Amino acid sequence: MKNFTYYNPVKIVFGKGAIDQLRTLAPASANLLLTYGGGSIKRNGVYDQVLAALQVKRVVEFGGIEPNPKYETLLEAVEVVKKEKIDFLLSVGGGSVLDGTKFIAAAAHFSGADPWEIITKHRRLQQAVPLGAVLTLPATGSEMNSFAVISRAATQEKLSFASSKIFPRFSILDPETTRSLDMRQTANGVVDAFAHVLEQYMTVPVNSPLQDRQAEAILLTLIQEGPRVMANPNDYDVRANIMWCACQALNGLIGCGVVQDWSTHAIGHELTAFYGLDHAQSLAVVFPALLRHQRERKAAKLLQYGERIFGITEGSEAQRIEQAVDRTERFFRSLGVGTRLADYGIQAQGLERIGRRIAERDGKIGEHQAIGQKEIDEILSAALYQDDDK
Ligand code: NZQ
Ligand code: ZN
């Protein structure tokens, strides 16, 4: 196992009625900015619950944060923070609202010329506005981590940053709030959480039996609960299990001391930046193709995964690996998430800009730094069509 430091200060308040605890969680003296997205919280009653519970000095609102939150919009919110002397941010919505709020928190205290440098130049944050979250979409794990992913419309970029200063002070996870999700966002959440586990698991063995089994527990639970939520979207217990899985999948714990990859996310972010795919759709496309491409480097973990997750024990190693990837791809498709670029109307032409941009920016990616422009081109070509619709 590799050396590691684990730090996570987020207070999680989980369960039915948890929003009521905003009463004591949000500081009474706060001049608070409530951030939200396109209005789902007004349609499903979450907004009313939040306003009824908040006992703070003053509430100002900023709505309109988009899925894949836009830098341009977030800068408008930073102006509100400065003008209204906001000293606490409350994100109410999905991962995009929360990531956007993390960026607002950082940018409001940024003293350089261009806050985009927080992301591109990895500027170390001295300070950020404290924030809390009411999460309404289980997927990203943003509620319990220190990452944020921001998109910039002007340059078609989608990039992440991390800082311990942007951990939420608290995150409220009431699974009731997720009942209003449509099937597409529900399935997206399962796929994103599954992909987060795979990025931290599907690399090389480092004698980490506990982390491996913690990761496998999340995968097995998602495979069990995913079809259940699609069949019974109103089942509270199923929604609750998925919400806790997504939170556990990216709060740092299963990643302790293991080798991680994250190249599927890097390629997926470019697919979203250039073509507008949902985050989870991009992962469902890239992951199977990337695992097939990297099957030799990832063989030991793919075999372990095949056996422990899908019970695959028969056949040659190559056959067992292909079965494991095929079962993964079929799981995503069974949730209604397309796993090929053709499912989203994307053709080969223009795809090469993805590999070119990643190679120019990051060099080679993956746990062996073995995925460069050529390999990304190959992965995306293999992800174009289902074999039988070629
Ligand atoms: O904007 P509103 O009206 O609120 O509607 C949203 C949005 O249209 C809707 N929604 C959210 N909760 C709902 C609901 N609709 C009905 N009922 C509810 N309870 O769902 C749509 C998608 O929301 P969004 O926040 O974009 O989804 P998600 O939570 O999947 O977040 C995706 C973003 O997070 C980033 C992604 O790249 C993407 O930008 N990620 C963040 C990570 C992190 N911070 O650690 C890690 C992830 O890998 C990911 O990259
Ligand atoms: Zn993700």
XYZ file of C-alpha atoms and ligand atoms in Angstrom:
441
model
C 0.000 0.000 0.000
C 1.250 3.517 -0.766
C 1.654 6.173 1.942
C -1.282 8.527 2.300
C -2.858 11.357 4.278
C -6.603 11.263 4.696
C -8.441 14.396 5.698
C -12.172 14.983 5.433
C -13.889 17.651 7.510
C -17.386 17.466 5.940
C -20.280 16.938 8.338
C -22.867 14.734 6.623
C -26.473 14.933 7.771
C -28.365 12.104 6.097
C -32.004 11.088 5.960
C -35.653 12.068 5.772
C -36.306 15.542 7.079
C -32.616 16.403 7.312
C -33.127 19.780 5.629
C -34.750 20.986 8.827
C -31.330 20.876 10.468
C -30.301 23.912 8.442
C -31.824 25.718 11.383
C -28.679 25.097 13.390
C -26.142 24.227 10.677
C -26.231 27.570 8.871
C -24.616 30.271 11.053
C -27.291 32.554 12.546
C -25.193 35.658 11.838
C -24.778 34.757 8.150
C -25.325 37.039 5.242
C -26.074 33.995 3.108
C -26.157 33.477 -0.664
C -28.432 30.606 -1.676
C -27.200 29.240 -5.012
C -29.289 27.008 -7.246
C -29.708 25.760 -10.784
C -32.453 25.927 -13.381
C -35.387 25.684 -10.992
C -35.817 22.001 -10.074
C -35.684 22.991 -6.392
C -38.690 25.273 -6.872
C -40.702 22.516 -8.582
C -39.982 19.753 -6.053
C -40.473 21.758 -2.864
C -36.838 21.725 -1.735
C -36.555 25.502 -2.046
C -39.551 25.995 0.267
C -38.137 23.540 2.790
C -34.786 25.322 2.764
C -36.316 28.771 3.247
C -38.540 27.489 6.042
C -35.566 26.029 7.892
C -33.009 28.814 7.431
C -32.601 31.011 10.497
C -29.934 33.437 9.343
C -29.541 37.195 9.282
C -30.181 37.622 5.559
C -30.744 35.431 2.479
C -29.785 36.570 -1.016
C -30.403 34.254 -4.004
C -28.463 33.417 -7.129
C -30.144 30.986 -9.556
C -29.374 29.817 -13.062
C -26.211 27.782 -12.489
C -26.180 25.373 -15.430
C -25.396 21.654 -15.576
C -21.620 21.639 -16.189
C -21.476 25.025 -14.439
C -20.191 27.869 -16.539
C -17.348 30.123 -15.500
C -19.107 33.063 -17.123
C -22.236 32.583 -14.949
C -20.218 31.988 -11.802
C -18.368 35.285 -12.213
C -21.754 37.023 -12.026
C -22.324 35.308 -8.700
C -18.905 36.436 -7.471
C -20.007 40.027 -8.108
C -23.118 39.427 -5.982
C -20.965 37.991 -3.176
C -18.781 41.082 -3.178
C -21.591 43.616 -3.557
C -23.854 42.066 -0.927
C -21.006 41.278 1.495
C -21.922 37.600 1.533
C -20.137 35.547 4.180
C -21.727 32.096 3.702
C -22.767 30.174 0.581
C -25.503 27.539 0.552
C -25.655 25.335 -2.543
C -29.069 23.765 -3.130
C -29.102 21.329 -6.045
C -26.932 18.782 -7.837
C -23.200 18.482 -8.332
C -23.114 21.337 -10.823
C -24.602 23.872 -8.415
C -22.256 22.643 -5.700
C -19.145 22.702 -7.902
C -20.137 26.141 -9.130
C -20.582 27.296 -5.540
C -17.138 25.960 -4.635
C -15.691 28.036 -7.459
C -17.633 31.139 -6.358
C -16.258 30.590 -2.836
C -12.704 30.480 -4.158
C -13.001 33.262 -6.733
C -14.546 35.737 -4.283
C -11.276 35.763 -2.327
C -8.939 35.495 -5.295
C -6.625 38.470 -5.563
C -5.027 37.789 -8.977
C -6.185 39.261 -12.257
C -8.139 36.330 -13.666
C -9.910 33.787 -11.430
C -9.645 31.207 -14.228
C -6.032 30.887 -13.050
C -7.350 29.149 -9.935
C -7.982 26.278 -12.309
C -5.378 26.567 -15.051
C -2.425 27.690 -12.940
C -3.374 25.669 -9.850
C -3.190 28.767 -7.660
C -3.075 27.822 -3.998
C -6.109 29.270 -2.264
C -5.426 31.299 0.869
C -9.106 31.611 1.719
C -12.584 30.823 0.448
C -16.082 31.816 1.517
C -17.397 29.032 3.802
C -20.104 26.927 2.202
C -22.690 24.273 2.921
C -24.794 22.078 0.657
C -28.238 20.598 0.311
C -27.670 17.876 -2.272
C -30.506 16.824 -4.576
C -28.699 14.537 -7.036
C -26.490 11.646 -5.938
C -23.641 11.229 -8.433
C -20.528 13.321 -8.091
C -19.507 12.932 -4.453
C -18.915 16.697 -4.480
C -20.873 16.878 -1.213
C -17.989 15.243 0.630
C -14.940 16.194 -1.384
C -12.735 19.162 -2.215
C -13.015 19.044 -6.021
C -14.962 21.140 -8.491
C -15.277 20.874 -12.263
C -15.956 24.105 -14.157
C -16.720 24.710 -17.830
C -15.823 27.816 -19.811
C -18.162 28.439 -22.714
C -15.914 30.901 -24.542
C -13.102 28.382 -24.959
C -15.081 25.114 -24.804
C -12.989 23.970 -21.848
C -13.996 21.803 -18.889
C -11.413 21.605 -16.115
C -11.215 20.703 -12.447
C -9.519 22.135 -9.398
C -9.098 21.024 -5.813
C -8.492 22.770 -2.508
C -9.085 21.883 1.120
C -10.613 25.386 1.427
C -13.651 24.339 -0.647
C -14.787 21.351 1.393
C -18.404 22.025 2.372
C -18.776 22.705 6.125
C -21.799 20.412 6.012
C -23.816 18.537 3.420
C -27.449 17.625 3.875
C -28.443 14.451 2.059
C -32.170 13.814 2.175
C -32.976 10.996 -0.271
C -36.566 12.294 -0.487
C -35.253 15.195 -2.551
C -34.017 12.776 -5.230
C -37.442 11.280 -5.987
C -38.128 14.068 -8.495
C -35.117 13.160 -10.627
C -36.007 11.912 -14.082
C -34.728 8.530 -15.223
C -31.885 10.040 -17.216
C -30.410 11.887 -14.243
C -31.106 8.946 -11.946
C -29.200 6.580 -14.230
C -26.448 9.153 -14.732
C -25.880 9.225 -10.997
C -25.447 5.457 -10.784
C -23.014 5.442 -13.714
C -20.966 8.370 -12.374
C -20.600 6.793 -8.936
C -19.688 3.437 -10.520
C -17.068 5.174 -12.671
C -15.587 6.944 -9.636
C -15.001 3.609 -7.984
C -13.472 2.135 -11.139
C -11.071 5.077 -11.567
C -9.682 4.320 -8.103
C -9.778 0.536 -8.391
C -9.042 -0.557 -11.947
C -5.300 0.021 -11.986
C -2.643 -2.231 -10.482
C -2.657 -4.338 -7.296
C -0.794 -2.710 -4.390
C -1.758 -5.075 -1.586
C -4.799 -3.059 -0.505
C -7.326 -5.761 0.352
C -9.470 -3.463 2.499
C -9.708 -0.651 -0.067
C -10.404 -3.207 -2.802
C -13.269 -4.707 -0.853
C -14.621 -1.287 0.105
C -14.616 -0.407 -3.591
C -16.214 -3.726 -4.529
C -18.915 -3.205 -1.905
C -19.928 0.039 -3.588
C -19.881 -1.554 -7.055
C -21.979 -4.528 -5.936
C -24.465 -2.242 -4.200
C -24.820 -0.057 -7.283
C -25.352 -3.144 -9.462
C -28.061 -4.273 -7.048
C -29.762 -0.923 -6.504
C -29.392 0.543 -10.018
C -32.020 -1.674 -11.665
C -34.224 -1.312 -8.577
C -34.307 2.469 -8.791
C -35.100 2.303 -12.505
C -38.013 -0.052 -11.756
C -39.215 1.756 -8.594
C -38.087 5.383 -8.720
C -40.226 6.231 -5.695
C -38.668 3.676 -3.368
C -37.093 5.701 -0.558
C -34.767 2.933 0.613
C -33.346 2.376 -2.839
C -32.850 6.113 -3.344
C -31.150 6.292 0.056
C -28.753 3.451 -0.757
C -27.764 5.071 -4.026
C -27.218 8.418 -2.345
C -24.900 6.891 0.225
C -23.023 4.905 -2.452
C -22.377 8.027 -4.515
C -21.129 9.876 -1.466
C -18.793 7.037 -0.486
C -17.519 6.579 -4.032
C -15.665 9.886 -4.099
C -14.993 11.082 -0.578
C -11.377 9.949 -0.672
C -11.706 6.848 1.477
C -11.488 4.074 -1.124
C -8.671 5.961 -2.830
C -6.375 5.871 0.208
C -3.041 4.261 -0.563
C -4.038 2.870 -3.962
C -2.969 3.730 -7.513
C -5.637 5.772 -9.323
C -6.244 6.426 -13.005
C -8.803 9.196 -13.896
C -8.082 9.098 -17.616
C -11.690 8.155 -18.420
C -12.781 11.349 -16.663
C -10.162 13.423 -18.502
C -11.340 12.146 -21.894
C -14.990 12.362 -20.824
C -14.636 16.025 -19.832
C -13.451 16.815 -23.354
C -16.444 14.979 -24.831
C -18.703 17.144 -22.691
C -16.767 20.305 -23.539
C -16.921 19.723 -27.299
C -20.203 17.826 -27.724
C -22.288 18.599 -24.629
C -22.715 15.018 -23.429
C -23.902 14.633 -19.844
C -20.943 13.841 -17.595
C -22.099 10.248 -16.973
C -22.845 9.659 -20.650
C -19.267 10.578 -21.473
C -17.982 8.087 -18.902
C -20.249 5.291 -20.147
C -18.784 5.786 -23.612
C -15.121 6.016 -22.646
C -14.827 3.444 -19.849
C -15.512 0.213 -21.765
C -13.280 1.257 -24.674
C -10.498 2.383 -22.343
C -10.596 -0.840 -20.323
C -10.378 -2.907 -23.513
C -7.493 -0.773 -24.756
C -5.606 -1.022 -21.454
C -6.588 -4.638 -20.736
C -3.017 -5.895 -20.456
C -1.849 -3.201 -18.059
C -5.009 -3.580 -15.973
C -5.246 -7.384 -16.310
C -4.808 -8.358 -12.663
C -7.501 -5.956 -11.437
C -9.837 -6.754 -14.346
C -9.659 -10.450 -13.471
C -10.294 -9.758 -9.781
C -13.206 -7.478 -10.701
C -14.681 -10.028 -13.101
C -14.599 -12.741 -10.475
C -15.719 -10.739 -7.434
C -18.316 -8.516 -9.089
C -19.740 -10.727 -11.836
C -18.655 -14.219 -10.752
C -16.597 -14.774 -13.918
C -14.266 -17.728 -13.376
C -14.385 -19.712 -16.616
C -12.325 -19.280 -19.760
C -8.908 -17.947 -20.644
C -7.682 -14.733 -19.014
C -8.411 -12.813 -22.207
C -11.949 -14.195 -22.336
C -12.603 -13.441 -18.683
C -11.366 -9.863 -19.118
C -13.562 -9.328 -22.171
C -16.537 -10.738 -20.273
C -15.876 -8.383 -17.356
C -15.775 -5.345 -19.634
C -18.795 -6.552 -21.568
C -20.792 -6.974 -18.350
C -19.795 -3.444 -17.309
C -20.924 -2.031 -20.635
C -24.170 -3.992 -20.473
C -24.801 -2.675 -16.962
C -24.553 0.923 -18.208
C -26.795 0.158 -21.183
C -29.327 -1.618 -18.957
C -29.778 1.702 -17.143
C -30.503 3.368 -20.467
C -27.145 5.110 -20.773
C -25.631 4.757 -24.250
C -22.068 3.458 -24.340
C -21.117 4.380 -27.890
C -20.515 7.763 -29.500
C -23.040 6.877 -32.200
C -25.732 6.759 -29.478
C -25.222 10.526 -29.177
C -24.908 11.244 -32.888
C -21.138 11.738 -32.737
C -19.051 10.658 -35.697
C -15.332 10.121 -36.195
C -14.655 13.482 -37.772
C -13.232 15.986 -35.292
C -12.588 13.489 -32.495
C -8.823 13.869 -32.853
C -8.982 17.295 -31.180
C -9.692 15.521 -27.883
C -6.445 13.550 -27.783
C -4.499 16.488 -29.147
C -5.751 18.834 -26.464
C -5.173 16.417 -23.582
C -1.678 15.543 -24.828
C -0.744 19.214 -25.196
C -2.078 20.101 -21.773
C -1.303 17.063 -19.631
C 1.175 14.934 -21.590
C 0.442 11.231 -21.170
C -2.268 10.186 -18.714
C -3.279 7.002 -16.899
C -1.569 5.166 -14.068
C 1.358 4.236 -16.323
C 1.418 7.541 -18.222
C 0.801 5.359 -21.242
C -2.242 7.113 -22.720
C -1.272 9.862 -25.138
C -2.799 11.307 -28.271
C -2.493 8.124 -30.328
C -4.046 5.969 -27.602
C -6.916 8.412 -27.039
C -7.612 8.377 -30.788
C -7.709 4.572 -30.678
C -9.979 4.506 -27.618
C -12.452 6.956 -29.149
C -12.452 5.127 -32.504
C -13.269 1.899 -30.697
C -16.088 3.697 -28.855
C -17.819 4.908 -32.005
C -20.297 2.087 -32.727
C -21.660 -1.064 -31.175
C -19.958 -3.924 -33.024
C -23.243 -5.088 -34.511
C -24.255 -1.700 -35.927
C -21.002 -1.090 -37.776
O -30.507 22.887 -12.595
P -31.672 22.238 -11.955
O -32.973 22.847 -12.337
O -31.527 22.101 -10.466
O -31.800 20.751 -12.579
C -30.771 19.784 -12.495
C -29.995 19.618 -13.794
O -30.790 19.953 -14.912
C -31.415 18.445 -12.324
N -31.693 18.094 -10.937
C -30.847 18.095 -9.872
N -31.483 17.627 -8.788
C -32.768 17.351 -9.155
C -32.907 17.650 -10.520
N -34.067 17.485 -11.181
C -35.114 16.994 -10.490
N -35.042 16.659 -9.180
C -33.888 16.823 -8.484
N -33.819 16.426 -7.214
O -30.479 17.511 -12.847
C -29.744 18.125 -13.891
C -28.280 17.762 -13.753
O -27.760 18.312 -12.578
P -26.170 18.381 -12.333
O -25.953 19.063 -11.056
O -25.506 18.911 -13.555
O -25.776 16.835 -12.238
P -24.624 16.136 -11.420
O -24.918 16.131 -9.973
O -24.436 14.846 -12.100
O -23.343 17.076 -11.641
C -22.564 17.005 -12.808
C -21.373 17.932 -12.716
O -20.483 17.519 -11.671
C -19.167 17.328 -12.208
C -19.459 16.944 -13.631
O -18.323 17.040 -14.459
C -20.553 17.905 -14.002
O -20.022 19.175 -14.301
N -18.414 16.381 -11.381
C -17.983 16.799 -10.185
C -17.172 16.031 -9.384
C -16.704 16.499 -8.062
N -16.979 17.737 -7.689
O -16.074 15.756 -7.332
C -16.715 14.705 -9.791
C -17.460 14.144 -10.961
O -16.608 13.231 -11.622
C -17.936 15.143 -11.945
O -16.904 15.455 -12.874
Zn -17.526 11.676 -12.442
